[in-house]
Tab-separated table of C-alpha atoms in Angstrom:
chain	number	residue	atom	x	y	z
A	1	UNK	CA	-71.975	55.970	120.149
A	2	UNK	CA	-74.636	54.509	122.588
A	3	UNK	CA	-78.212	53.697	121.271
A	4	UNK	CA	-79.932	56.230	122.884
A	5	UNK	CA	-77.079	58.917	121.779
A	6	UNK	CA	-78.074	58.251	118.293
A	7	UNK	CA	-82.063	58.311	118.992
A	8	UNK	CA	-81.580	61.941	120.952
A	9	UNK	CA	-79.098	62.835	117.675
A	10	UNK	CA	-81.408	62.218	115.034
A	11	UNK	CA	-84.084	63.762	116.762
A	12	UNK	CA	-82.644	66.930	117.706
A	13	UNK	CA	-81.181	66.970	113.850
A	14	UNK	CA	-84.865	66.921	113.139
A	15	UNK	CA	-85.696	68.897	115.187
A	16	UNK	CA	-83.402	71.965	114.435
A	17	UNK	CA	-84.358	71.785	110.958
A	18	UNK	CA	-88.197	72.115	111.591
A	19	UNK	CA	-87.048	75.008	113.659
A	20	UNK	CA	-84.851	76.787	111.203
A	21	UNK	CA	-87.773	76.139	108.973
A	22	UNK	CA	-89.894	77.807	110.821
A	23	UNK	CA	-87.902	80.838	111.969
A	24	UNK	CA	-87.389	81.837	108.167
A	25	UNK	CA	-91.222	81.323	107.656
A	26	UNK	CA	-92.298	83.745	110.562
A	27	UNK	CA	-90.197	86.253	109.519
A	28	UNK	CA	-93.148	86.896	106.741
A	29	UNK	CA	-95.700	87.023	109.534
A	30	UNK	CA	-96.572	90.970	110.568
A	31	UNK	CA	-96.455	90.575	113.847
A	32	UNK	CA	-92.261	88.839	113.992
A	33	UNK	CA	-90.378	91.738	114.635
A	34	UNK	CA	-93.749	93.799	116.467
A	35	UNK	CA	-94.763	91.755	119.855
A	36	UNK	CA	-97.493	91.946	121.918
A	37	UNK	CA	-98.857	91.778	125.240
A	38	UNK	CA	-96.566	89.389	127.288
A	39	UNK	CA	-93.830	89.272	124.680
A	40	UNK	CA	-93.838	93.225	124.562
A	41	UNK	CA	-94.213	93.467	127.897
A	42	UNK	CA	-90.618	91.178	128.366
A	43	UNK	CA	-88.854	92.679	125.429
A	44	UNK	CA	-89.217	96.408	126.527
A	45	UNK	CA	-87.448	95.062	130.267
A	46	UNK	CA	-85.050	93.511	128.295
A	47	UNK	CA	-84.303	96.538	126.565
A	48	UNK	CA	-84.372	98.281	129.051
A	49	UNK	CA	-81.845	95.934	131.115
A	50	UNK	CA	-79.849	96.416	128.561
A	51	UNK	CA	-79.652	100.142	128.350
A	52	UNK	CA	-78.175	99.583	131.765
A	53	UNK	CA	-81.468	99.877	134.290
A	54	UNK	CA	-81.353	96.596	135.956
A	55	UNK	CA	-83.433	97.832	139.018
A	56	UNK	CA	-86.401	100.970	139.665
A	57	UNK	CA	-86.765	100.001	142.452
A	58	UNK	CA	-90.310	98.652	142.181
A	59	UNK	CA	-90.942	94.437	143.025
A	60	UNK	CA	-91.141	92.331	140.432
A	61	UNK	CA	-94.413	92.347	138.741
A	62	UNK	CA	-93.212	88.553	136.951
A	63	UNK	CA	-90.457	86.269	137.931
A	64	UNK	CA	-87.752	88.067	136.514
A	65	UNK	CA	-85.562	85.490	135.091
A	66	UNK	CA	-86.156	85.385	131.703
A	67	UNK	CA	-86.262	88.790	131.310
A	68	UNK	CA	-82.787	89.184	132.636
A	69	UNK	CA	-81.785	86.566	130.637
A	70	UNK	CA	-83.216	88.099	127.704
A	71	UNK	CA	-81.633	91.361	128.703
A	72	UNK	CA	-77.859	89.630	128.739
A	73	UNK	CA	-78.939	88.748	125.175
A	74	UNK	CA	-79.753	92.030	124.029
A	75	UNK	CA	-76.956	93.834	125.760
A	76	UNK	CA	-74.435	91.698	124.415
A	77	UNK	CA	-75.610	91.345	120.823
A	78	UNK	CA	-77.800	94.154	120.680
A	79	UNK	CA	-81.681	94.785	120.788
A	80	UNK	CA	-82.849	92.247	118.203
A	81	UNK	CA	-86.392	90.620	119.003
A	82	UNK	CA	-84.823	87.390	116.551
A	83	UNK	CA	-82.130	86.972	118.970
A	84	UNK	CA	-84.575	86.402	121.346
A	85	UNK	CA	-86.518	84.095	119.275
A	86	UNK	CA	-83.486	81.850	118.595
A	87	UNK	CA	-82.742	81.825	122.432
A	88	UNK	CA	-86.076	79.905	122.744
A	89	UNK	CA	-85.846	77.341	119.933
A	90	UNK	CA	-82.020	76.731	121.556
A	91	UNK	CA	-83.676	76.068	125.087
A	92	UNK	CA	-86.240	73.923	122.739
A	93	UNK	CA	-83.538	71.806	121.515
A	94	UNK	CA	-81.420	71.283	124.664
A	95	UNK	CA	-85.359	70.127	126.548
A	96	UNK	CA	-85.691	67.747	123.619
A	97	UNK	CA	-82.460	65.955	124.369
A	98	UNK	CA	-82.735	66.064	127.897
A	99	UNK	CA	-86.344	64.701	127.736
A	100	UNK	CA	-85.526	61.780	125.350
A	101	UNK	CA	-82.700	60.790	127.708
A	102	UNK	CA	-84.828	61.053	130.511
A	103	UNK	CA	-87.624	58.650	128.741
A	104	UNK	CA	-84.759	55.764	128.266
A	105	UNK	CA	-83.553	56.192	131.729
A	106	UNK	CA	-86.884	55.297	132.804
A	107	UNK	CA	-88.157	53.638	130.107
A	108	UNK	CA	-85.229	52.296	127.978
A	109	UNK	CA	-85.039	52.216	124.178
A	110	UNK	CA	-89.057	52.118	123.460
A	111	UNK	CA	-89.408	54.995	125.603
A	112	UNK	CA	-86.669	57.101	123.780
A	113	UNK	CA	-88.343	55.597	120.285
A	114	UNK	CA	-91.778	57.257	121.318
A	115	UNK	CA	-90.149	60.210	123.100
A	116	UNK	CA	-88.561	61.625	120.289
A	117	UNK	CA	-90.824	61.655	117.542
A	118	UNK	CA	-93.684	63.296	120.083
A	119	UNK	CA	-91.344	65.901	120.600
A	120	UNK	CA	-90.075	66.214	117.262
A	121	UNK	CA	-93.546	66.833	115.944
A	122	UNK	CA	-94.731	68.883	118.453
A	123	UNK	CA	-95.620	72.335	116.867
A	124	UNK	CA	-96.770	74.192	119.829
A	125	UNK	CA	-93.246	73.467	121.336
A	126	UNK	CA	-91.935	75.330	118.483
A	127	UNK	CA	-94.290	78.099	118.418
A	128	UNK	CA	-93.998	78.633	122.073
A	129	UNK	CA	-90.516	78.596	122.056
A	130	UNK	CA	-90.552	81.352	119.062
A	131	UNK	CA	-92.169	83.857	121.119
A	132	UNK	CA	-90.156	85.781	123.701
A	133	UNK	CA	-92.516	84.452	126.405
A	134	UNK	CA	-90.395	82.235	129.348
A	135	UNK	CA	-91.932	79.166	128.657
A	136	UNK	CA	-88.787	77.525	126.941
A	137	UNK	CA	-86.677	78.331	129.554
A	138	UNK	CA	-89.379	77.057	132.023
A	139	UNK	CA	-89.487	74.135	130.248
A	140	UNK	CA	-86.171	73.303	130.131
A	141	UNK	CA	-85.641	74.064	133.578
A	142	UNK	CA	-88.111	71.882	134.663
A	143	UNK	CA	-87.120	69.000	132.686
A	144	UNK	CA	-83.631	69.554	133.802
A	145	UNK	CA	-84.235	69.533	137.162
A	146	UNK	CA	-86.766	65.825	137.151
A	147	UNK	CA	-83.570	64.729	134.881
A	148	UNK	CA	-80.795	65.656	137.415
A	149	UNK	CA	-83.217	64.327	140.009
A	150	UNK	CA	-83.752	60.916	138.580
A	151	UNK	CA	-80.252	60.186	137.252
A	152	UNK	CA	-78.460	61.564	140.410
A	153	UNK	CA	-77.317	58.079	141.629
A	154	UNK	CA	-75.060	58.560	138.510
A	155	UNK	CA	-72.939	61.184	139.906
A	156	UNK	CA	-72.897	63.146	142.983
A	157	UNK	CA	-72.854	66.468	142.298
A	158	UNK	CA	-77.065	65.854	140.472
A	159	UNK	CA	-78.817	66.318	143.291
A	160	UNK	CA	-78.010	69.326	144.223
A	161	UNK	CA	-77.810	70.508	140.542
A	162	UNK	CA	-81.299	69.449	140.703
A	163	UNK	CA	-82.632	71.691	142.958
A	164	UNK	CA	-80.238	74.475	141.593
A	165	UNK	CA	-82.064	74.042	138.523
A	166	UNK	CA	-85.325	73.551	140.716
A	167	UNK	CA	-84.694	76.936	141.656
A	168	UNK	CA	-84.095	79.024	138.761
A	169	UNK	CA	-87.481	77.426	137.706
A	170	UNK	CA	-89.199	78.657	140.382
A	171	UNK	CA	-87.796	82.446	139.585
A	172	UNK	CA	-88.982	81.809	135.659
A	173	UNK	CA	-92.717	80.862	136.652
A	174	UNK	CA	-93.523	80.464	140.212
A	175	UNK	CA	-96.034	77.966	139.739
A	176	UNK	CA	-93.780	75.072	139.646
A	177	UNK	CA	-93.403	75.452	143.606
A	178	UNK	CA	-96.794	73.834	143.483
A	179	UNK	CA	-95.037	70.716	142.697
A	180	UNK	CA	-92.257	71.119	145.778
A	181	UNK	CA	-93.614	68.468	147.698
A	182	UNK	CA	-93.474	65.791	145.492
A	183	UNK	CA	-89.588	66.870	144.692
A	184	UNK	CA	-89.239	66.800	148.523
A	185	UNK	CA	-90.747	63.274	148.996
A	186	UNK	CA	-89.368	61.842	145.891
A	187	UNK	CA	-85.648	62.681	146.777
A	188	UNK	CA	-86.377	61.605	150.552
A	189	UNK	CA	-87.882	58.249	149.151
A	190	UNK	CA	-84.889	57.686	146.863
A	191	UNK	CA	-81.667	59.214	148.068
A	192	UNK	CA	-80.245	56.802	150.976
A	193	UNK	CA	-78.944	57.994	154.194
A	194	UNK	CA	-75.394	58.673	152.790
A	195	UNK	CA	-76.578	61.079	150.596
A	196	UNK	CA	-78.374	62.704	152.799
A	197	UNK	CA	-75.392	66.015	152.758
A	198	UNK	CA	-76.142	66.373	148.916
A	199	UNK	CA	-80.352	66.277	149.702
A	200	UNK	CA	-79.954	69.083	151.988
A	201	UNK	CA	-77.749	70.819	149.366
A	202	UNK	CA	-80.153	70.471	146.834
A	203	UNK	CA	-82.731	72.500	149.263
A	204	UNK	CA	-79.958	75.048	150.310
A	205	UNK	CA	-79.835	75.484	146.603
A	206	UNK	CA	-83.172	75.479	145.288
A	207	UNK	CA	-84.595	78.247	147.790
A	208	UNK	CA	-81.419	80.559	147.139
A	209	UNK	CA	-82.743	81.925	144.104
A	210	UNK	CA	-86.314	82.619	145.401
A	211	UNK	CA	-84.536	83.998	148.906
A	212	UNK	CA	-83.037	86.537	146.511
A	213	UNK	CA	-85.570	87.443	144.790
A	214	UNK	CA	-88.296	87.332	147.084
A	215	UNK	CA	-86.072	89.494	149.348
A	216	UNK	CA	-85.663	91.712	147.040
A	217	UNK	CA	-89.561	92.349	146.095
A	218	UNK	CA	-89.939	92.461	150.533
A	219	UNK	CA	-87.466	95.122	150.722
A	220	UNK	CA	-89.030	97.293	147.857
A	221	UNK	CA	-92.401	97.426	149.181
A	222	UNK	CA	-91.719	96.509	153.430
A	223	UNK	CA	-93.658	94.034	153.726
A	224	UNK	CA	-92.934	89.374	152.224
A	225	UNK	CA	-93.348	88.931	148.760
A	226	UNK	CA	-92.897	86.155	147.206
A	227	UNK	CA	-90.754	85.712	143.435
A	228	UNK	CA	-93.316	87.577	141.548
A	229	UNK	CA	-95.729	90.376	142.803
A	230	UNK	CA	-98.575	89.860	141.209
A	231	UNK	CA	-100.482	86.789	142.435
A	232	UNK	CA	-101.180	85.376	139.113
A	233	UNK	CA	-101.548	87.625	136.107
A	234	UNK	CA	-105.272	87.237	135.012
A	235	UNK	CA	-105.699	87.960	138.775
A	236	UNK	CA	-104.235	90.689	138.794
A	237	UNK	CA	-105.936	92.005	135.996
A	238	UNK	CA	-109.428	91.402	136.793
A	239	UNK	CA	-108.533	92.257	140.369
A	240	UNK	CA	-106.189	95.537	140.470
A	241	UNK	CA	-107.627	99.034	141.764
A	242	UNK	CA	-107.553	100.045	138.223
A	243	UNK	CA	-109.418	97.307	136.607
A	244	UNK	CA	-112.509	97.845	135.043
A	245	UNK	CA	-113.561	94.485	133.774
A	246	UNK	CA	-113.040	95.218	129.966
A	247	UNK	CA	-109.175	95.834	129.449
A	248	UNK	CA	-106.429	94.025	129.825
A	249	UNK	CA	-103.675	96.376	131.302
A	250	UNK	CA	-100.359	95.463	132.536
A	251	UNK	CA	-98.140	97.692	134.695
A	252	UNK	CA	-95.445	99.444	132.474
A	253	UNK	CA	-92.148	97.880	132.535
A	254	UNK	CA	-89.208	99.795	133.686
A	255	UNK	CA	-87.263	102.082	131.368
């Protein structure tokens, strides 16, 4: 086993039992199995999704990936808000891996050393990831596309994995497409003419997900829309027709 197999071992052997830890501990808190505001707001879609309503009709009001995801959960396993809890802290441990073999691709074995224990003892990783919010699967995403991205002179087929992933970030939270440019100009700095078939792949790949989506929210309401309708949620609720400064009100999901 390579040296920087055993550092991302140990560490995500850490890190699953601070995890497991803390799953059984929340359980006591009131609010485990009762969520609120964003988390109730994605478990009710899921639910719903998993009755069998994939679709009103309506746009998006969020990038609907983790939702859906969550959905596929609940509609194979059944409605169970821990199931979507453990989804989280498994996207949690698959981003610690991938970021501690990230740091010793760039940094070798002292980046992997100081990689792993800041993401071993990060708590708000694990509390984050114990909520059914979509920033785990953001995360990971995320990560997983810069890995792909920087390790694709390893094998072939990583660039355009990279902007798959890329992608399916971008239909999670939006807000990463903030940061296509730099992906643009760091693949054009990096990948050499040759591999210029896989760059435009990688493109193809990452705007096929928001196409979809995006097309879909268009259609719904006749007019472009991009992956999620709202134009930034505390926008939208200090900003709505039926705002009135003092409550926070989100649309109803569907079902």
């Amino acid at each position: 086993m390579r040296e920087r197999d055993r550092i991302i071992l140990w560490a995500l052997a850490a890190g699953a039992v601070l995890r497991v830890i803390y799953f059984f501990w929340s359980q006591e808190l009131p609010f485990f199995d009762h969520p609120l505001m964003d988390a109730l707001y994605h478990h009710r879609l899921a639910a719903a999704l998993a009755g069998g309503v994939w679709w009103d009709g309506r746009p998006y009001f969020r990038a609907p990936l983790y939702p859906y995801l969550l959905g596929t959960l609940y509609s194979a396993f059944g409605t169970h808000i821990a199931l979507g809890k453990l989804m989280g802290h498994a996207f949690g441990l698959a981003t610690g891996g991938l970021t501690i073999g990230l740091a010793h691709h760039v940094h070798g074995r002292r980046g992997a050393l100081v990689a792993a224990p800041l993401w071993v003892g990060s708590g708000l990783l694990i509390f984050f990831e114990g909520e059914l919010l979509a920033d785990a699967t953001f995360t990971f995403l995320t990560v997983l596309s810069i890995y792909l991205l920087l390790t694709s002179d390893d094998r072939k087929t990583r660039l355009p994995a990279s902007g798959w992933a890329f992608g399916l970030a971008a239909v999670t939270r939006p807000t990463i497409l903030i940061a296509a440019p730099l992906f643009a100009w760091w693949a054009w700095r990096t990948v050499p003419p040759a591999g210029r078939r896989r760059l435009a792949a990688a493109v193809l790949l990452a705007i096929l997900p928001l196409a979809v989506v995006s097309g879909i929210n268009s259609s719904a309401v006749g007019r472009l829309v991009g992956p999620a309708s709202q134009g930034g949620v505390n926008f939208y609720i200090g900003n709505n027709l039926a705002a009135d400064g003092c409550t926070a009100v989100l649309p109803e999901p569907w079902g």
